[in-house]
Structure formats: C-alpha cells, structure tokens
Short mmCIF file of C-alpha atoms in Angstrom, two decimals:
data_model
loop_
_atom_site.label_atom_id
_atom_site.label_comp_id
_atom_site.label_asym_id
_atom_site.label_seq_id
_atom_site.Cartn_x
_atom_site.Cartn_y
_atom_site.Cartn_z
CA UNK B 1 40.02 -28.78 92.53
CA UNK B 2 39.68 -29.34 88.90
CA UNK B 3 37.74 -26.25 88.15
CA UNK B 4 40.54 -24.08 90.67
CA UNK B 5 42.93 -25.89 88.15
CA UNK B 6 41.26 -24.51 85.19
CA UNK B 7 40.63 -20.95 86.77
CA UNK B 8 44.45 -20.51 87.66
CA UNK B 9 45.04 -21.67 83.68
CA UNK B 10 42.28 -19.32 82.18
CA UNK B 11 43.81 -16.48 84.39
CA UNK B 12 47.57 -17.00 83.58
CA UNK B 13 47.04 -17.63 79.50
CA UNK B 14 45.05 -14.14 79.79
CA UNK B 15 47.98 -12.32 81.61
CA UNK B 16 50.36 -13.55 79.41
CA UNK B 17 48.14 -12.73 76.47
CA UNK B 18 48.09 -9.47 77.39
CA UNK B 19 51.74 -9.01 78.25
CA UNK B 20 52.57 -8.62 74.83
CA UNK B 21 49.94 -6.45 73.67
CA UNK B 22 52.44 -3.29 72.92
CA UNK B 23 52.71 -0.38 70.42
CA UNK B 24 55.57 -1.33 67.60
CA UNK B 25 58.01 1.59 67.53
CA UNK B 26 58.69 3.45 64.20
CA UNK B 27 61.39 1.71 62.50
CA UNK B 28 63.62 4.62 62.17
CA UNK B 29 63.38 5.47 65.65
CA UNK B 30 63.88 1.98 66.98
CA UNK B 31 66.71 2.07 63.96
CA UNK B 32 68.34 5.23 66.03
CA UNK B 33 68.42 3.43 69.73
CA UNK B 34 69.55 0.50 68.55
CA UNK B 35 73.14 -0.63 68.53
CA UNK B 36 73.19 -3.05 65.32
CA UNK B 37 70.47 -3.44 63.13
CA UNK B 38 71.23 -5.93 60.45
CA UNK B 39 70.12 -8.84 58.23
CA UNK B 40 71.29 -11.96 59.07
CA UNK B 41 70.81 -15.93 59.23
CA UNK B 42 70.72 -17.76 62.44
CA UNK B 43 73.44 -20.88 62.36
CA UNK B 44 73.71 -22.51 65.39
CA UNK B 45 71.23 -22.77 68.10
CA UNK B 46 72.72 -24.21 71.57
CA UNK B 47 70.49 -24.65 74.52
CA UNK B 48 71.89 -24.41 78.23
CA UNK B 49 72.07 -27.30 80.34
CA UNK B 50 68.49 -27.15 82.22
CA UNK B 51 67.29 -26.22 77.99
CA UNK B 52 65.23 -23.18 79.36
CA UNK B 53 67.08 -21.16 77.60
CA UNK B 54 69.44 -21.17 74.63
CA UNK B 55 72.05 -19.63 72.68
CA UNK B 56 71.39 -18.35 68.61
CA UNK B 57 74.35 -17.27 67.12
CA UNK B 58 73.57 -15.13 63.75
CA UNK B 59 75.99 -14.75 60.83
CA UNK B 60 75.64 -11.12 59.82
CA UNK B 61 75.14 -10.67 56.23
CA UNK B 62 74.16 -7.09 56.06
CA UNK B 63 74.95 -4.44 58.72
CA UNK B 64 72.77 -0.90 58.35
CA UNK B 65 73.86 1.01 61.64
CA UNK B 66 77.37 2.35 61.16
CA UNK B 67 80.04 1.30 63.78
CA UNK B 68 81.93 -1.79 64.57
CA UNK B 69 80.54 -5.09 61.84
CA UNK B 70 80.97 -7.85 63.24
CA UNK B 71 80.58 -11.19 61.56
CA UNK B 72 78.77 -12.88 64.04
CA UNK B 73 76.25 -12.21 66.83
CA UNK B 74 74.65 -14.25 69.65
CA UNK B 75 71.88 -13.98 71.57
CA UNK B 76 70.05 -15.68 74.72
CA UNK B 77 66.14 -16.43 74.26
CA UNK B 78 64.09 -18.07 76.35
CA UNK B 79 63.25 -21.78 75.04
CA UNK B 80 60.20 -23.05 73.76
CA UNK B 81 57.01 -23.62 76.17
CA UNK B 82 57.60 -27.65 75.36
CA UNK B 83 60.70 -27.00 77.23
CA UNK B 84 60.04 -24.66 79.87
CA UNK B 85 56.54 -26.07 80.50
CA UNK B 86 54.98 -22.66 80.00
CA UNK B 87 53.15 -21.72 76.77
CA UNK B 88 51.32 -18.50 75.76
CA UNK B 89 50.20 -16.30 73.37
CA UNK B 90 53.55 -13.89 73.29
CA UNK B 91 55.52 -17.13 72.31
CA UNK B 92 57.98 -17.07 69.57
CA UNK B 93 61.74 -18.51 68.34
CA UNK B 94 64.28 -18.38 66.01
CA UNK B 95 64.79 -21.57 64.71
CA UNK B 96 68.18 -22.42 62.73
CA UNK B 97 68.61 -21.82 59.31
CA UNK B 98 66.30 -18.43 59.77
CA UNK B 99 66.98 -15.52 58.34
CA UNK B 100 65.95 -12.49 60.06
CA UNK B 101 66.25 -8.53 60.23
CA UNK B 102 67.21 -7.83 63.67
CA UNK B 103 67.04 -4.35 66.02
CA UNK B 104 69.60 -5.34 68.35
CA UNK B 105 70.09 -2.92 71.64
CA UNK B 106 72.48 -3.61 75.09
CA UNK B 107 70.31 -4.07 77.98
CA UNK B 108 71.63 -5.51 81.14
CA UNK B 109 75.14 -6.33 79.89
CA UNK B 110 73.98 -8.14 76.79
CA UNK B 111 72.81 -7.41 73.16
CA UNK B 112 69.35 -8.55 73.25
CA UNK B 113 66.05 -7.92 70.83
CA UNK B 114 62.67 -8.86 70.58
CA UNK B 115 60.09 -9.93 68.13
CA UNK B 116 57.05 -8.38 69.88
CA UNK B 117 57.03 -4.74 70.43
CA UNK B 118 59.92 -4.65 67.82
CA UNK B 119 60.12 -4.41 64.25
CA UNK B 120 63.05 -7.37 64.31
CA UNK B 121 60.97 -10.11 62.63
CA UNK B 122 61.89 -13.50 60.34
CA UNK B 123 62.20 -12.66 56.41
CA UNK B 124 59.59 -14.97 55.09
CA UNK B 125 56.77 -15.97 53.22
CA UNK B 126 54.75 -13.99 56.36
CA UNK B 127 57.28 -11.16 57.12
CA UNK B 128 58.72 -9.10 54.47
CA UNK B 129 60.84 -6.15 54.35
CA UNK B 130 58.51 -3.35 52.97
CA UNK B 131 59.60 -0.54 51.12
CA UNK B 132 58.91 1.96 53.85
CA UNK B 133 61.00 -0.24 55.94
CA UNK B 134 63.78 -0.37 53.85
CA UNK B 135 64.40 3.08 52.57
CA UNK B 136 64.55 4.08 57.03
CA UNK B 137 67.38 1.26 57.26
CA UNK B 138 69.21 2.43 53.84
CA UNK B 139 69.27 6.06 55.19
CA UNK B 140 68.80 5.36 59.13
CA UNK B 141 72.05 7.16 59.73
CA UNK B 142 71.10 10.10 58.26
CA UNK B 143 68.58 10.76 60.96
CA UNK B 144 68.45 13.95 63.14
CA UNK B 145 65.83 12.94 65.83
CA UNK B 146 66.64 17.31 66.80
CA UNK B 147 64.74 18.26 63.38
CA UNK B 148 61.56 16.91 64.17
CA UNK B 149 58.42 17.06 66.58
CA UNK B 150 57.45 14.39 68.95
CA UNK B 151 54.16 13.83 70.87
CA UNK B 152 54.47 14.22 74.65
CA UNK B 153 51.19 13.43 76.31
CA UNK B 154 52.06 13.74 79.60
CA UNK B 155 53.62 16.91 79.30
CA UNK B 156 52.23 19.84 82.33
CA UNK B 157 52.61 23.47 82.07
CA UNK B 158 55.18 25.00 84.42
CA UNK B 159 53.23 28.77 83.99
CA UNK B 160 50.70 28.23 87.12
CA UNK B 161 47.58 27.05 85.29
CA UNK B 162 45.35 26.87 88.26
CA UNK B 163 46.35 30.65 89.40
CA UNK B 164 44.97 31.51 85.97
CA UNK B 165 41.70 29.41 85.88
CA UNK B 166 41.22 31.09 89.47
CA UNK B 167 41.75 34.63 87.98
CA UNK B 168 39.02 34.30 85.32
CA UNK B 169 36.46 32.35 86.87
CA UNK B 170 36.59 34.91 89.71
CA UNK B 171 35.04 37.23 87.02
CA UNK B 172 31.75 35.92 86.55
CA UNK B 173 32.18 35.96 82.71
CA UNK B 174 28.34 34.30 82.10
CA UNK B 175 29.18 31.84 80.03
CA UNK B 176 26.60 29.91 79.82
CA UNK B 177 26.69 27.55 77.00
CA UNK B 178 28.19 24.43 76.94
CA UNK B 179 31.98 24.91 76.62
CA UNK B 180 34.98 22.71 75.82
CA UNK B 181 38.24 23.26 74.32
CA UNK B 182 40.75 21.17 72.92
CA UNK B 183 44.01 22.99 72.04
CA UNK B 184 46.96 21.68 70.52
CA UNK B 185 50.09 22.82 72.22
CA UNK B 186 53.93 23.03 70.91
CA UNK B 187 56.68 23.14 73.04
CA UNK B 188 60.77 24.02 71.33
CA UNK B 189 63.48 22.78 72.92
CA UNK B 190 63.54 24.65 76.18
CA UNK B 191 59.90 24.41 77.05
CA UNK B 192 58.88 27.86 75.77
CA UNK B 193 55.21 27.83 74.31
CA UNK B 194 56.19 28.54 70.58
CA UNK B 195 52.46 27.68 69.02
CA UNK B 196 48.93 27.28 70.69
CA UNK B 197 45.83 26.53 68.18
CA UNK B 198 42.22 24.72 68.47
CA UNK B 199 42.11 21.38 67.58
CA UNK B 200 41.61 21.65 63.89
CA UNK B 201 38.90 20.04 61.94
CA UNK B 202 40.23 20.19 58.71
CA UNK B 203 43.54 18.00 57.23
CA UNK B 204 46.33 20.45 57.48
CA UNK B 205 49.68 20.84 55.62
CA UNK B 206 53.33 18.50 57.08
CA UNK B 207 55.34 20.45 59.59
CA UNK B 208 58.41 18.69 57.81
CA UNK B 209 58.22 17.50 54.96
CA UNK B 210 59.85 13.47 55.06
CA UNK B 211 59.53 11.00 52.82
CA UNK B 212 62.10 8.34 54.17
CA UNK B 213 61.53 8.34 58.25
CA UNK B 214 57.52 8.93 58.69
CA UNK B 215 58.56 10.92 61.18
CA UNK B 216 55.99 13.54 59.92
CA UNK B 217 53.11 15.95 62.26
CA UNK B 218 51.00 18.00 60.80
CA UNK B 219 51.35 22.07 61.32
CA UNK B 220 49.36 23.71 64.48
CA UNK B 221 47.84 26.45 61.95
CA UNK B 222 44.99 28.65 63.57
CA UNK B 223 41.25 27.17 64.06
CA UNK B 224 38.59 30.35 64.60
CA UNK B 225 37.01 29.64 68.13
CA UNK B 226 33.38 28.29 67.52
CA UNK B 227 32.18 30.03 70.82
CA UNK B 228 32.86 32.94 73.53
CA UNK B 229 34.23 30.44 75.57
CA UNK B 230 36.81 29.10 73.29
CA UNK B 231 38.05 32.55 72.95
CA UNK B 232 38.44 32.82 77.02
CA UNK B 233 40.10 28.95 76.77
CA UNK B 234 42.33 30.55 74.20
CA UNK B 235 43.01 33.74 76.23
CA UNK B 236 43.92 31.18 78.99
CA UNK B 237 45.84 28.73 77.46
CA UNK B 238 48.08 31.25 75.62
CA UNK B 239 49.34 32.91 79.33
CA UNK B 240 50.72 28.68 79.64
CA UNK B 241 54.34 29.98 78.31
CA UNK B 242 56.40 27.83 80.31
CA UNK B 243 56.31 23.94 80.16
CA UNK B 244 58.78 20.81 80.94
CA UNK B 245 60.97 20.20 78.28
CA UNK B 246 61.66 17.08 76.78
CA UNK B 247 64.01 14.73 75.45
CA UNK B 248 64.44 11.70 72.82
CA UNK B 249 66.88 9.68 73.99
CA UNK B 250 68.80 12.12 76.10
CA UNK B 251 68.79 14.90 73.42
CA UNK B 252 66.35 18.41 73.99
CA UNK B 253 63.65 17.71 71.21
CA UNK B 254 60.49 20.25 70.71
CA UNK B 255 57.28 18.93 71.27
CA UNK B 256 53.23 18.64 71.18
CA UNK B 257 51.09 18.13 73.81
CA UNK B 258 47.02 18.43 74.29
CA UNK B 259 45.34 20.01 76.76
CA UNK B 260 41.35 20.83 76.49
CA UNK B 261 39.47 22.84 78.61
CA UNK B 262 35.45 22.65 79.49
CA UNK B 263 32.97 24.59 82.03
CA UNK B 264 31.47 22.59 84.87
CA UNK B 265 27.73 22.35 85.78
CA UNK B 266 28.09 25.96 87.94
CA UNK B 267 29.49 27.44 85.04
CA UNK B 268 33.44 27.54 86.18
CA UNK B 269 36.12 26.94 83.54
CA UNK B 270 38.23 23.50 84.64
CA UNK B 271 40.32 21.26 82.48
CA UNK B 272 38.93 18.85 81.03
CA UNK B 273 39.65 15.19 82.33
#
C-alpha cells in the first residue's frame, strides 16, 4: 500500500511538473491581446471562506495599454498548496506588499493572468524589467501585428499537392541519389504563395527591420539547389500557389510555413515526415 502511495505521488508531482512546461509569448504580442498591462503593487490579499482560493487586489501605479485606467484591480488565484493540500512544481503567489508587472486578459468573465507561460512576473531582486521589455510596453500601442510575418507550422497547401507528386513521379525521372528538400514557404494575406526558397545555409538579411517589438524573420532570398532533385522539389513546390490563410488574433496576417520534400527507397518523390 505504501509503495501504491508513493507511485500515485511520483506520478501526480510529474504531471503537474509538466503542466507548466510552456513557451513564454513575446512580450509585445502578449502586450497586444491583453486588456491592461500595468505595474502595480498588490494591497490586500482576502482568501474565500474554504481559503482555496483568494482575492489580490492591485493598486495600479502605471498603466501601458491605452483604454479605461483604473485605480485598482483584483484578481482570483488559487491558494497556496499548505492550503489546498496540493503542492507542485507550477506553484506560485502574490503575496501582499508585491509589486508586480502584470499582462492582464478577460477569460471566462473575469480579468485573470498568469505567472507561467506569461511574461507578468514580481519586480524583484530575481525579476527585473529588461530593457527589451520595456521599450515593447513604452511603445506597445504602436504595434501593427498586419506589418509583420508570423510562423504557421501547421499551415497545408490548398493547390492539390498529391495530384502533383503523382504527375512527376509517373515520369520515371531517375533520380537516383539521395534527395531531400526543405523549402521555406511565404504565404500574404489571402493565402497566395508570394515567395518559395531552399532552406538557406547562410545568415540572411531582416524582412523588417524592428528594433522595439523583436518581431523580426529573416528574408526567404534564393538558395541554388545542391542536386537534380532539389530542382524537381522546387519545380513542385512552386505549382503549391494556393494555401490557408491565417490570422493573429482575428486579423489576415501573411505567413511562413516549411515543407521539405525527400525520395523514398523505390525512388518516388514524397514529403518528408
């Protein structure tokens, strides 16, 4: 029983330890979805009846985002693991007195933010506003997510790609070395193909040149193919000039996307997986 006792801990600490294990968002995008983002100090701290929660109300000192200012803000956390009985690694508090930079967004009916996965974090000996950070909040307004580039992984070609690979492997082309292809793929606004290049191998020039969001991708500039078969991959992937658009927070953006292409062991061309 005692060593089923110390499984079910071992497992839960892990799940928990991984549940927090996320990506931080730039600041000036999470700066641009958020409702308030200001500095301020946390002055009372009120925890419900059963204490598994409780209450932080902030006194705003410094609003960036434009809009309404209030003076005050509250928020519900979740209470301490001495409280709730429940500790792990994604743990964490404001206690009162704090002072903190907050990214605060509605979710659910209520202004709520975060400490993991966010850039909201205690102003302290251990958290500091850099420089970086603070020229995105003193000019986070400014921003025009439509200006720049974002990466869309996930993104799939609307032009039929297998019709294509079908096409030229029926053609018994012969190529016989080993092939693969990794293109780099941009995308405007309305899913036209605007720019298809080999992965480069040297550092290339900005597409837009930022110094205040970090916003910034580097150009898709033209990469000779290193082999026949790059130059068929190439052939191929330029007939792609359809795709899904995309959009940043409900707004059209352009985009970049990967796709790489290899032969298989009868000599076929497939995409690569």
């Amino acid at each position: 029983m005692k060593q089923l006792m110390l499984l079910l801990s071992i497992l839960n600490f892990a799940f928990y330890g991984f549940a927090c294990d996320c990506d931080v968002p730039k600041p000036a995008l999470e700066f641009y979805e958020s409702d308030y983002v200001f500095e301020g100090e946390a002055v009372s701290k009120i925890y419900s009846a059963d204490s598994l929660t409780y209450t932080v109300k902030f006194e705003v000192f410094k609003h960036y985002k434009l809009g309404d200012n209030p003076d005050f803000l509250s928020y519900k956390l979740t209470a301490e693991g001495e409280f709730t009985g429940h500790f792990t690694s994604c743990d964490w508090n404001v206690e009162l007195g704090e002072y903190w930079l907050v990214y605060s967004k509605e979710a659910g009916g209520e202004q709520k933010f975060s400490f993991y996965c966010s850039n909201s974090k205690p102003v302290n000996g251990n958290y500091k506003i850099s420089n970086a950070e603070q020229k995105v909040l003193n000019n986070g307004n400014a921003l025009d997510i439509s200006k720049y580039r974002y990466h869309y992984y996930q993104a799939k070609p609307i032009t039929n790609l297998d019709s294509i690979l079908s096409k030229y492997n029926s053609k018994n082309l012969n190529l016989k070395q080993k092939g693969f292809a990794p293109f780099w793929i941009d995308v405007d606004k309305q899913g036209n193909l605007t720019e298809i290049n080999l992965a480069p191998r040297e550092k290339l020039e900005t597409e837009v040149v930022d110094t205040i969001f970090g916003l910034n991708l580097p150009k898709n500039q033209y990469s000779e193919p290193r082999s026949d078969f790059q130059s068929v991959a190439f052939e191929i992937v330029k007939a792609l000039v359809k795709w899904e658009s995309y959009q940043q927070y409900a707004i059209p953006v352009k985009y970049r996307t990967y796709l790489a292409l290899a032969l298989d062991e009868k000599g076929n061309i497939v995409i690569y997986k």
